[in-house]
mmCIF file with all atom_site columns, C-alpha atoms in Angstrom:
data_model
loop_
_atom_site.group_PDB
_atom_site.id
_atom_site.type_symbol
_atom_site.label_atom_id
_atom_site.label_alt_id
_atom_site.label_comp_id
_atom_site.label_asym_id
_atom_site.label_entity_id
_atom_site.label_seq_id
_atom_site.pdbx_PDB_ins_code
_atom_site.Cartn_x
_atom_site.Cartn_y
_atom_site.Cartn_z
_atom_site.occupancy
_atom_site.B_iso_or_equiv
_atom_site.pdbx_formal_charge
_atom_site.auth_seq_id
_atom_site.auth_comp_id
_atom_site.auth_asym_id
_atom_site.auth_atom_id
_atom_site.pdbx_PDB_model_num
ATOM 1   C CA . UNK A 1 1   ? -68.497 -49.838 1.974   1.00 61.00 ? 208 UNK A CA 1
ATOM 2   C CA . UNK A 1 2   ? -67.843 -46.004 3.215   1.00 64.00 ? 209 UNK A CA 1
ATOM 3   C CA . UNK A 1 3   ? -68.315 -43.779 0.171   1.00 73.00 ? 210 UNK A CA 1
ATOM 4   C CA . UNK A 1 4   ? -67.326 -40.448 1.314   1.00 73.00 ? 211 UNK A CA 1
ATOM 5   C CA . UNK A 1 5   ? -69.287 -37.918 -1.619  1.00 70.00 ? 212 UNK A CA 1
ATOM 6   C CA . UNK A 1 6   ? -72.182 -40.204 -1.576  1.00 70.00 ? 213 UNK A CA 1
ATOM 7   C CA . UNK A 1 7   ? -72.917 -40.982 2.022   1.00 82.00 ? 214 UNK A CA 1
ATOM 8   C CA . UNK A 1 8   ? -71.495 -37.974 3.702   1.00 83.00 ? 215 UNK A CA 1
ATOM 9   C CA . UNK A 1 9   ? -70.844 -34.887 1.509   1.00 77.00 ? 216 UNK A CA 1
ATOM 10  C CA . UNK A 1 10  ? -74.087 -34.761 -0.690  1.00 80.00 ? 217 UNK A CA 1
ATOM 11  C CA . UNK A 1 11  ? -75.757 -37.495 1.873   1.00 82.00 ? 218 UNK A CA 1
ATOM 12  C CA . UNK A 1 12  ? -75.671 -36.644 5.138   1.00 89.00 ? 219 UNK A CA 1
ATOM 13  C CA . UNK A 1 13  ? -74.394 -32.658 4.649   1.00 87.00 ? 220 UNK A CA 1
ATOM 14  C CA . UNK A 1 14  ? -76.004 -31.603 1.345   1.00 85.00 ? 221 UNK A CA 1
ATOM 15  C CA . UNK A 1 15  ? -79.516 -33.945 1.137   1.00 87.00 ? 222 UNK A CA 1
ATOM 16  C CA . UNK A 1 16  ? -79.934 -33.137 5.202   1.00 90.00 ? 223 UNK A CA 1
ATOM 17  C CA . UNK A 1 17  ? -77.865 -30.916 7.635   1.00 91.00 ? 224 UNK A CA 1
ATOM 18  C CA . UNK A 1 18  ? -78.227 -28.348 4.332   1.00 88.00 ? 225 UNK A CA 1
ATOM 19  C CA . UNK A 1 19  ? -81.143 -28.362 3.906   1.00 90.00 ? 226 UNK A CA 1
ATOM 20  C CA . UNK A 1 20  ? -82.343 -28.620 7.530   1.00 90.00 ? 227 UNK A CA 1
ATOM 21  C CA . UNK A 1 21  ? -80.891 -25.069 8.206   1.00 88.00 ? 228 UNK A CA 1
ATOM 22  C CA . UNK A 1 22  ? -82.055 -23.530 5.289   1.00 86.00 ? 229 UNK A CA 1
ATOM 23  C CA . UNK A 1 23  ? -85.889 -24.893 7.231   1.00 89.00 ? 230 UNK A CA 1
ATOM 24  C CA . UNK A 1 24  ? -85.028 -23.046 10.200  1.00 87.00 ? 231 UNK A CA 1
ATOM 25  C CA . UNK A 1 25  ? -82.579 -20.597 9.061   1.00 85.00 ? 232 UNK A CA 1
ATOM 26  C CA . UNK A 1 26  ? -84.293 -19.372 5.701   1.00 87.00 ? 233 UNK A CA 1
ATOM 27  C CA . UNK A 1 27  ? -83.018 -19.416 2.453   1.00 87.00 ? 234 UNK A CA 1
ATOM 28  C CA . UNK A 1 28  ? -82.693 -15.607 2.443   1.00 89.00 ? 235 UNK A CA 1
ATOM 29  C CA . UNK A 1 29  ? -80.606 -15.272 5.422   1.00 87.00 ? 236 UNK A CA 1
ATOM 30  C CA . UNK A 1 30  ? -78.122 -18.396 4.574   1.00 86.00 ? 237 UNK A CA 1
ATOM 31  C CA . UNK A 1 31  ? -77.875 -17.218 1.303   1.00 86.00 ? 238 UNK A CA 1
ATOM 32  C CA . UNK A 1 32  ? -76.781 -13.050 3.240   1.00 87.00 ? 239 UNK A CA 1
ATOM 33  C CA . UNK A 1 33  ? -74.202 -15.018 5.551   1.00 84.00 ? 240 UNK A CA 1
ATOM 34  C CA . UNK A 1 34  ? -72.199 -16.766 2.691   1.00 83.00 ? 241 UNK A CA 1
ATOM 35  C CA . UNK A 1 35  ? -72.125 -13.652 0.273   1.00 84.00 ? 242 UNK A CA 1
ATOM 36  C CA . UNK A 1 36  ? -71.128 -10.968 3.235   1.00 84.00 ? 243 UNK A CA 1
ATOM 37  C CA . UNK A 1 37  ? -68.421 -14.009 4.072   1.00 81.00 ? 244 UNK A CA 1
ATOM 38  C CA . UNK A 1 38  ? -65.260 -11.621 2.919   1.00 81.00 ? 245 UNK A CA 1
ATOM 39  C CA . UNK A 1 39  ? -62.726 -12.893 0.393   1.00 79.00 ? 246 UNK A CA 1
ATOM 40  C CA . UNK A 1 40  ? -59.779 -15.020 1.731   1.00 79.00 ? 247 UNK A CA 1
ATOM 41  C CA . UNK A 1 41  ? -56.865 -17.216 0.385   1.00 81.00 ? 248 UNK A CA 1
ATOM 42  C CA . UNK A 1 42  ? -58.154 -20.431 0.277   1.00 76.00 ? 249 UNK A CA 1
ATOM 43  C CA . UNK A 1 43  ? -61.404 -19.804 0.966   1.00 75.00 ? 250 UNK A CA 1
ATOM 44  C CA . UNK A 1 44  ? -64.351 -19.930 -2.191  1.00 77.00 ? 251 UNK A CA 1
ATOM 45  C CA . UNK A 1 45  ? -66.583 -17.165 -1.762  1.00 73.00 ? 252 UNK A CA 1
ATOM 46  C CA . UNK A 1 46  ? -70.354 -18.036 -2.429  1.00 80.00 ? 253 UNK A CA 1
ATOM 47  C CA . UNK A 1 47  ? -71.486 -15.101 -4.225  1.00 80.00 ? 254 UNK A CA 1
ATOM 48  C CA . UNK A 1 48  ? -74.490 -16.163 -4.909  1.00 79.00 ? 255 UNK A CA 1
ATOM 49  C CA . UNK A 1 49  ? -75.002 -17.884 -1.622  1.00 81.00 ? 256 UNK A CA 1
ATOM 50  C CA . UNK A 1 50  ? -75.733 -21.443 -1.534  1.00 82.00 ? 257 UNK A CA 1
ATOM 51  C CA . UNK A 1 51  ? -80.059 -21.962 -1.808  1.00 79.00 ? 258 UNK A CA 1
ATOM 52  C CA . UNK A 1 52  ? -80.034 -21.582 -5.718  1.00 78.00 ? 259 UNK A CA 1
ATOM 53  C CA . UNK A 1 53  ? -77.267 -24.350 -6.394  1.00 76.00 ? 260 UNK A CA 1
ATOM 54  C CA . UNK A 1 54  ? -78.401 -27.177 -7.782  1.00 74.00 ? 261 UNK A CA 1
ATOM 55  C CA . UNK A 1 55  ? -75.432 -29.677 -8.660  1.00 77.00 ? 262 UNK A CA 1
ATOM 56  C CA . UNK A 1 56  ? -72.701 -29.535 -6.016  1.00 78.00 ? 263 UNK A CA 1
ATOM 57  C CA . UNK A 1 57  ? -69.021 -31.028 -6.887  1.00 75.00 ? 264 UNK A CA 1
ATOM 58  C CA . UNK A 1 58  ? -67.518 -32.303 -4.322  1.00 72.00 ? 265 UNK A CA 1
ATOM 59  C CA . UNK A 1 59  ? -65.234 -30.430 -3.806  1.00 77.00 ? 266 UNK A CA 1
ATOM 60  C CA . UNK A 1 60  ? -68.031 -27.629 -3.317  1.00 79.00 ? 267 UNK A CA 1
ATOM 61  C CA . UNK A 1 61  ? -69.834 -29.714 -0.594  1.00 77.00 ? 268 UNK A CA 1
ATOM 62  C CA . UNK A 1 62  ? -65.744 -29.501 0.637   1.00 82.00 ? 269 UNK A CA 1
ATOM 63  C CA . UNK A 1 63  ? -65.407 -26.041 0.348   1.00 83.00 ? 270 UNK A CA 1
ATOM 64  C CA . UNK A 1 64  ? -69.069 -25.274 2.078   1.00 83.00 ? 271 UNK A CA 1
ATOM 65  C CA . UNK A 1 65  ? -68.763 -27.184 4.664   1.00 86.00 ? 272 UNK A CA 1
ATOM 66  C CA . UNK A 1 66  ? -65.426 -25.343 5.657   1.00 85.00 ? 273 UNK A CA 1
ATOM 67  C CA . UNK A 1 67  ? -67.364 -22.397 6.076   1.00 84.00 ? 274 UNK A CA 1
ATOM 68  C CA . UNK A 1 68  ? -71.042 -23.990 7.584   1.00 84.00 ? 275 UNK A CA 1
ATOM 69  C CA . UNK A 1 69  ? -70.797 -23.540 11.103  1.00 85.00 ? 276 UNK A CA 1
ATOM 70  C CA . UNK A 1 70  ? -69.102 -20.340 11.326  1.00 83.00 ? 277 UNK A CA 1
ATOM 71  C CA . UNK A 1 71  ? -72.104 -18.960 9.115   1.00 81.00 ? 278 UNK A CA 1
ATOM 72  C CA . UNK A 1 72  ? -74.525 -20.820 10.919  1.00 82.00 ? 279 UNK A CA 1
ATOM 73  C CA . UNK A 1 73  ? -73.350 -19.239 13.998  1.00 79.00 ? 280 UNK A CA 1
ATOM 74  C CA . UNK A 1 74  ? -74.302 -15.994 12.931  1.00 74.00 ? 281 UNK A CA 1
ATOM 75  C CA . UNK A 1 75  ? -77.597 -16.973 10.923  1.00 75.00 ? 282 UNK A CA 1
ATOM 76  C CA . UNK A 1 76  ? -79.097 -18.715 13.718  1.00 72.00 ? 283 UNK A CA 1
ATOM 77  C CA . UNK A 1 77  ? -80.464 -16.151 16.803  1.00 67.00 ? 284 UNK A CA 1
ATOM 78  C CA . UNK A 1 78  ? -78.543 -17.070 19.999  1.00 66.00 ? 285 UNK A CA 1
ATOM 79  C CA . UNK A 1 79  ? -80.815 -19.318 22.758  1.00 60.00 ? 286 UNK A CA 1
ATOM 80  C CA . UNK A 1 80  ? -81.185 -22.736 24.156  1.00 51.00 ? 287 UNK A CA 1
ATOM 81  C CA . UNK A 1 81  ? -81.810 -24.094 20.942  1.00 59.00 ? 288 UNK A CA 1
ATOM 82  C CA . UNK A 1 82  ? -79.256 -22.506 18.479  1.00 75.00 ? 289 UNK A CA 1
ATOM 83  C CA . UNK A 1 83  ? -76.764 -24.108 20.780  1.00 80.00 ? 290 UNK A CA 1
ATOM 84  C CA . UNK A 1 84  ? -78.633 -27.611 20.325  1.00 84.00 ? 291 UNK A CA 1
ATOM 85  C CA . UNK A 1 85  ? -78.774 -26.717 16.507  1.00 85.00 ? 292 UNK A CA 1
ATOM 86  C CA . UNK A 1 86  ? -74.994 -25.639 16.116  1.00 88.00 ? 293 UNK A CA 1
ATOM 87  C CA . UNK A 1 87  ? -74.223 -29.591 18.410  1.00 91.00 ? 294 UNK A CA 1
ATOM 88  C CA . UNK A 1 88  ? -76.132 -31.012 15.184  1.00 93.00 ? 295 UNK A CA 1
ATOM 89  C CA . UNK A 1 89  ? -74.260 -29.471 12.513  1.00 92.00 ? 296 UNK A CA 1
ATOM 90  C CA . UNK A 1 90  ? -71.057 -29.303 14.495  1.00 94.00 ? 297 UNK A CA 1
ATOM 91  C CA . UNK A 1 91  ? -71.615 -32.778 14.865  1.00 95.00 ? 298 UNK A CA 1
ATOM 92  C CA . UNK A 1 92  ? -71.806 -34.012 11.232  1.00 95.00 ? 299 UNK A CA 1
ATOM 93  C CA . UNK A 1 93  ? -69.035 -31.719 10.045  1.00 94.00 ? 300 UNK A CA 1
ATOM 94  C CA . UNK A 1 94  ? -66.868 -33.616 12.607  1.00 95.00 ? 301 UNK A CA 1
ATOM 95  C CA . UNK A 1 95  ? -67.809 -36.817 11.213  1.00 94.00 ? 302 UNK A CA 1
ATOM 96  C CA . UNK A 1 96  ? -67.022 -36.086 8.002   1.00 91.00 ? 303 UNK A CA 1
ATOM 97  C CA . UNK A 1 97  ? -63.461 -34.619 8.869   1.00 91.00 ? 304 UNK A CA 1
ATOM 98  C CA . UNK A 1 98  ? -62.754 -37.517 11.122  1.00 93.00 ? 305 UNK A CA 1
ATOM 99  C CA . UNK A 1 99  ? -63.729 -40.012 8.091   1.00 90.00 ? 306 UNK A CA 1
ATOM 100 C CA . UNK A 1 100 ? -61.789 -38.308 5.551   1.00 88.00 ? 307 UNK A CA 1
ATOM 101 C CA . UNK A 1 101 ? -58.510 -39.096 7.185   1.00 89.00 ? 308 UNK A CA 1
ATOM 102 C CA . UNK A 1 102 ? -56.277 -40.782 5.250   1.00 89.00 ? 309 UNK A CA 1
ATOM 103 C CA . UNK A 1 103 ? -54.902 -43.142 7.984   1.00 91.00 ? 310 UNK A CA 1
ATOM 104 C CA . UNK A 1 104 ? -56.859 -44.033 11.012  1.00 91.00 ? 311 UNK A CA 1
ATOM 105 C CA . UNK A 1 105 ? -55.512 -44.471 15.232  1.00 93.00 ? 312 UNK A CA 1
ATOM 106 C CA . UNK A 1 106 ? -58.200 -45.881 17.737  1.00 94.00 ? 313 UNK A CA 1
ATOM 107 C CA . UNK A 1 107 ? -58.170 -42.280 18.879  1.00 96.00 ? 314 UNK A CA 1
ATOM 108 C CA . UNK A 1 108 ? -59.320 -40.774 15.543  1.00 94.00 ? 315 UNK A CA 1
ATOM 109 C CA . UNK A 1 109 ? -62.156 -43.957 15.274  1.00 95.00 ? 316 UNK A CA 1
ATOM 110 C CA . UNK A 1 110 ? -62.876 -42.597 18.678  1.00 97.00 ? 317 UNK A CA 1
ATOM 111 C CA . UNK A 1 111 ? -63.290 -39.110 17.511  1.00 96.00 ? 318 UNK A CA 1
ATOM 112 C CA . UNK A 1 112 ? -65.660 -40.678 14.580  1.00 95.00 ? 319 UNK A CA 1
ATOM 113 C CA . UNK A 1 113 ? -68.117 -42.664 16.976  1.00 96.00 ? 320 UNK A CA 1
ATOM 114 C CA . UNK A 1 114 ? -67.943 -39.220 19.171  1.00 97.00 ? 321 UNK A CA 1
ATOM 115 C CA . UNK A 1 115 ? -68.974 -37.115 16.307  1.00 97.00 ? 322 UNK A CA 1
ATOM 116 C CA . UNK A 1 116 ? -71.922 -39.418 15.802  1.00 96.00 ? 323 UNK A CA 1
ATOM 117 C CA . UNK A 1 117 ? -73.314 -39.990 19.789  1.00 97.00 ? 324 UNK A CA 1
ATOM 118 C CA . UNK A 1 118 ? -73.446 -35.683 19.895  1.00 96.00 ? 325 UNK A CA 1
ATOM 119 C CA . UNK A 1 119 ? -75.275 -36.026 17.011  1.00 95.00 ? 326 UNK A CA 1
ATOM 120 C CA . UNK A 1 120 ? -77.912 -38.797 18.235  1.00 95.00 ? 327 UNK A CA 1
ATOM 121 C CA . UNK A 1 121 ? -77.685 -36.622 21.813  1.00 95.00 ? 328 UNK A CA 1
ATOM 122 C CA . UNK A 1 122 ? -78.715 -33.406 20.404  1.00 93.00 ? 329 UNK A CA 1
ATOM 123 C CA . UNK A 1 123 ? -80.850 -34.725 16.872  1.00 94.00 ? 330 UNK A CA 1
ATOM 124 C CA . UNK A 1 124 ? -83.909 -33.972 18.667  1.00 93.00 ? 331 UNK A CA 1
ATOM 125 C CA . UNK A 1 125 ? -83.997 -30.222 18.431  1.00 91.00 ? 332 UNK A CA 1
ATOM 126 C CA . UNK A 1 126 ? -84.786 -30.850 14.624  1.00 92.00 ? 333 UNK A CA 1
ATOM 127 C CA . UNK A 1 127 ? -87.844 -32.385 15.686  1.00 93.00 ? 334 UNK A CA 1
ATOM 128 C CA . UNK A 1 128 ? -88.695 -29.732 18.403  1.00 91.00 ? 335 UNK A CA 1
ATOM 129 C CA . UNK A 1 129 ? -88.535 -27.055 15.174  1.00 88.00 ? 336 UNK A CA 1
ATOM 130 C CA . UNK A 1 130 ? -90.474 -29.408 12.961  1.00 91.00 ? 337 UNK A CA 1
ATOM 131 C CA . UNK A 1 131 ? -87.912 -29.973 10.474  1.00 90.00 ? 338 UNK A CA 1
ATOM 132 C CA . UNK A 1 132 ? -87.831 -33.713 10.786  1.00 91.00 ? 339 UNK A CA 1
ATOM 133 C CA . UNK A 1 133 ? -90.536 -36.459 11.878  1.00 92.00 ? 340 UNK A CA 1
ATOM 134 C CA . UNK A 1 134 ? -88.004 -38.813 11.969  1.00 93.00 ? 341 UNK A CA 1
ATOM 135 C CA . UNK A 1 135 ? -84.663 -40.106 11.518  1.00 93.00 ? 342 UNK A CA 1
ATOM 136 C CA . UNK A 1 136 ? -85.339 -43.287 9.950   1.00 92.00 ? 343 UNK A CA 1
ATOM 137 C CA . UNK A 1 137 ? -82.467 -42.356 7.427   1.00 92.00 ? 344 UNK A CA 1
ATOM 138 C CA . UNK A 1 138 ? -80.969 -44.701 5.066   1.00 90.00 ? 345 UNK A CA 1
ATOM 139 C CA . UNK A 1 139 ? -78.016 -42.380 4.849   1.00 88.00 ? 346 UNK A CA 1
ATOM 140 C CA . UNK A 1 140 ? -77.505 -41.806 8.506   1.00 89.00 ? 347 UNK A CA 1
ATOM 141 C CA . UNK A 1 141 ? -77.883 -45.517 9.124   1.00 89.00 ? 348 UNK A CA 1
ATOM 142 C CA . UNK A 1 142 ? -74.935 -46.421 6.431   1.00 89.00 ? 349 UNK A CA 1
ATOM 143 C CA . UNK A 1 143 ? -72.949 -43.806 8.264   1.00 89.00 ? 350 UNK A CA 1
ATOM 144 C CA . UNK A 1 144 ? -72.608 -45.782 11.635  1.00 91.00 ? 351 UNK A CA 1
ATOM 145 C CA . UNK A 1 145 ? -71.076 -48.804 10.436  1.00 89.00 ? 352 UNK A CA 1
ATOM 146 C CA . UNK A 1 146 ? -67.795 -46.279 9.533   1.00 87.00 ? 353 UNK A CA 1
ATOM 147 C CA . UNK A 1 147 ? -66.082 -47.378 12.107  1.00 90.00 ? 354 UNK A CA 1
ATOM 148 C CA . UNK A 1 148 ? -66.269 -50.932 11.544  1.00 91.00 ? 355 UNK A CA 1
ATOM 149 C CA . UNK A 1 149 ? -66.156 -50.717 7.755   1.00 86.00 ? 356 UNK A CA 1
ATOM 150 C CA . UNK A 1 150 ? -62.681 -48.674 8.394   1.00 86.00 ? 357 UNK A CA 1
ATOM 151 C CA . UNK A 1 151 ? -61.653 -51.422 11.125  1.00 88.00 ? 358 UNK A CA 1
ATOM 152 C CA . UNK A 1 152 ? -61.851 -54.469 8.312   1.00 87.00 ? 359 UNK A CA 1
ATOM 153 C CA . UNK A 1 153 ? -60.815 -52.306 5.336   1.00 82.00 ? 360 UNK A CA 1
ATOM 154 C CA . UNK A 1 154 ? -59.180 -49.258 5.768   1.00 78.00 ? 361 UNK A CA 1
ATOM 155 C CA . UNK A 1 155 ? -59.744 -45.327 5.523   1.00 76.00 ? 362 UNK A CA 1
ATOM 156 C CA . UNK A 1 156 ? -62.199 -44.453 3.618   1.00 72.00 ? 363 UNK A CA 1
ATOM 157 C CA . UNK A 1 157 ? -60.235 -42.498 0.420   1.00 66.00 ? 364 UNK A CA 1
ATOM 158 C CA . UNK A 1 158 ? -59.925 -46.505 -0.364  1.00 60.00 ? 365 UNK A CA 1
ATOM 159 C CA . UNK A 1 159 ? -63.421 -46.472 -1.375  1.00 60.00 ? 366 UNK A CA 1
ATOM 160 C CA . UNK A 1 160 ? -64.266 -42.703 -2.351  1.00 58.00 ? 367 UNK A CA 1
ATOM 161 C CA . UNK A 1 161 ? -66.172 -42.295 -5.547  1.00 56.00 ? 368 UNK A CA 1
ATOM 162 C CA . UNK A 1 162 ? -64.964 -38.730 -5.719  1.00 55.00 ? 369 UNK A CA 1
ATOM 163 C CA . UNK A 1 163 ? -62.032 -38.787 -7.924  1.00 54.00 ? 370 UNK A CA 1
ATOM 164 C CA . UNK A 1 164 ? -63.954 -40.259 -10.870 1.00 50.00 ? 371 UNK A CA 1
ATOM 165 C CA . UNK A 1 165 ? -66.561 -37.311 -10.719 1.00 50.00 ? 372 UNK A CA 1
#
């Protein structure tokens, strides 16, 4: 069964895409990009920046990922591969926002199976950077059987473990 803070928000975002970019990006720089973000209604400011957190609600992993690529945009230095790197994350953050939709059309399962070829398309620039060996990932395996997990049962807020955290 899809579980949304498990397999996606700490999975996927926190456990990988995270901390992938903090690899290529640095922990320093990430951590510059989300405390010069500015204040805004609705938006959580990271004072502290992101590198020192240890346990993430999920509404946090919500609330950063909101945020990611925008930062990422300016953390990473523009070239052939930023692009392929900003495909990855853009990717995954797309996945996530197409699973947490509370009622699903075949356009919107589309979207999700998108979300996850641009990721398979482009994955190999983490490789290229030496951040990843591989992508034999439990996680990212669990994650493309979405579609047909939300095709038998549902959206996935059916079977989010997020509430009762």
């Amino acid at each position: 069964m899809p579980d949304l803070l498990h397999q996606v928000h700490k999975g996927v975002f926190k456990d990988y895409l995270v901390k992938w970019c903090l690899e290529i990006v640095g922990d320093d720089e990430m951590d510059t990009c989300f405390k010069a973000m500015p204040d805004y209604p609705g938006l959580r400011h990271f004072k502290k920046g992101i590198s020192t957190m240890r346990q993430w609600t999920g509404t946090e992993h919500k609330e950063m990922q909101r945020v990611f690529i925008g930062l990422l945009a300016g953390a990473v230095p523009r070239n052939a591969l930023s692009h392929a790197q900003q495909m990855v994350a853009r990717a995954i953050l797309d996945f996530s926002y197409y699973a947490q939709l509370q009622m699903h059309t075949a356009e919107s399962l589309d979207g999700l199976e998108s979300a996850l070829a641009v990721f398979h398309t482009n994955k190999d620039i983490l490789q290229e950077l030496e951040v990843r060996k591989h992508f034999n990932i439990p996680k990212l395996h669990q994650i493309s059987h979405f579609v047909k997990s939300i095709t038998l049962f549902g959206s996935t807020d059916s079977f989010n473990t997020e509430l009762p955290e």
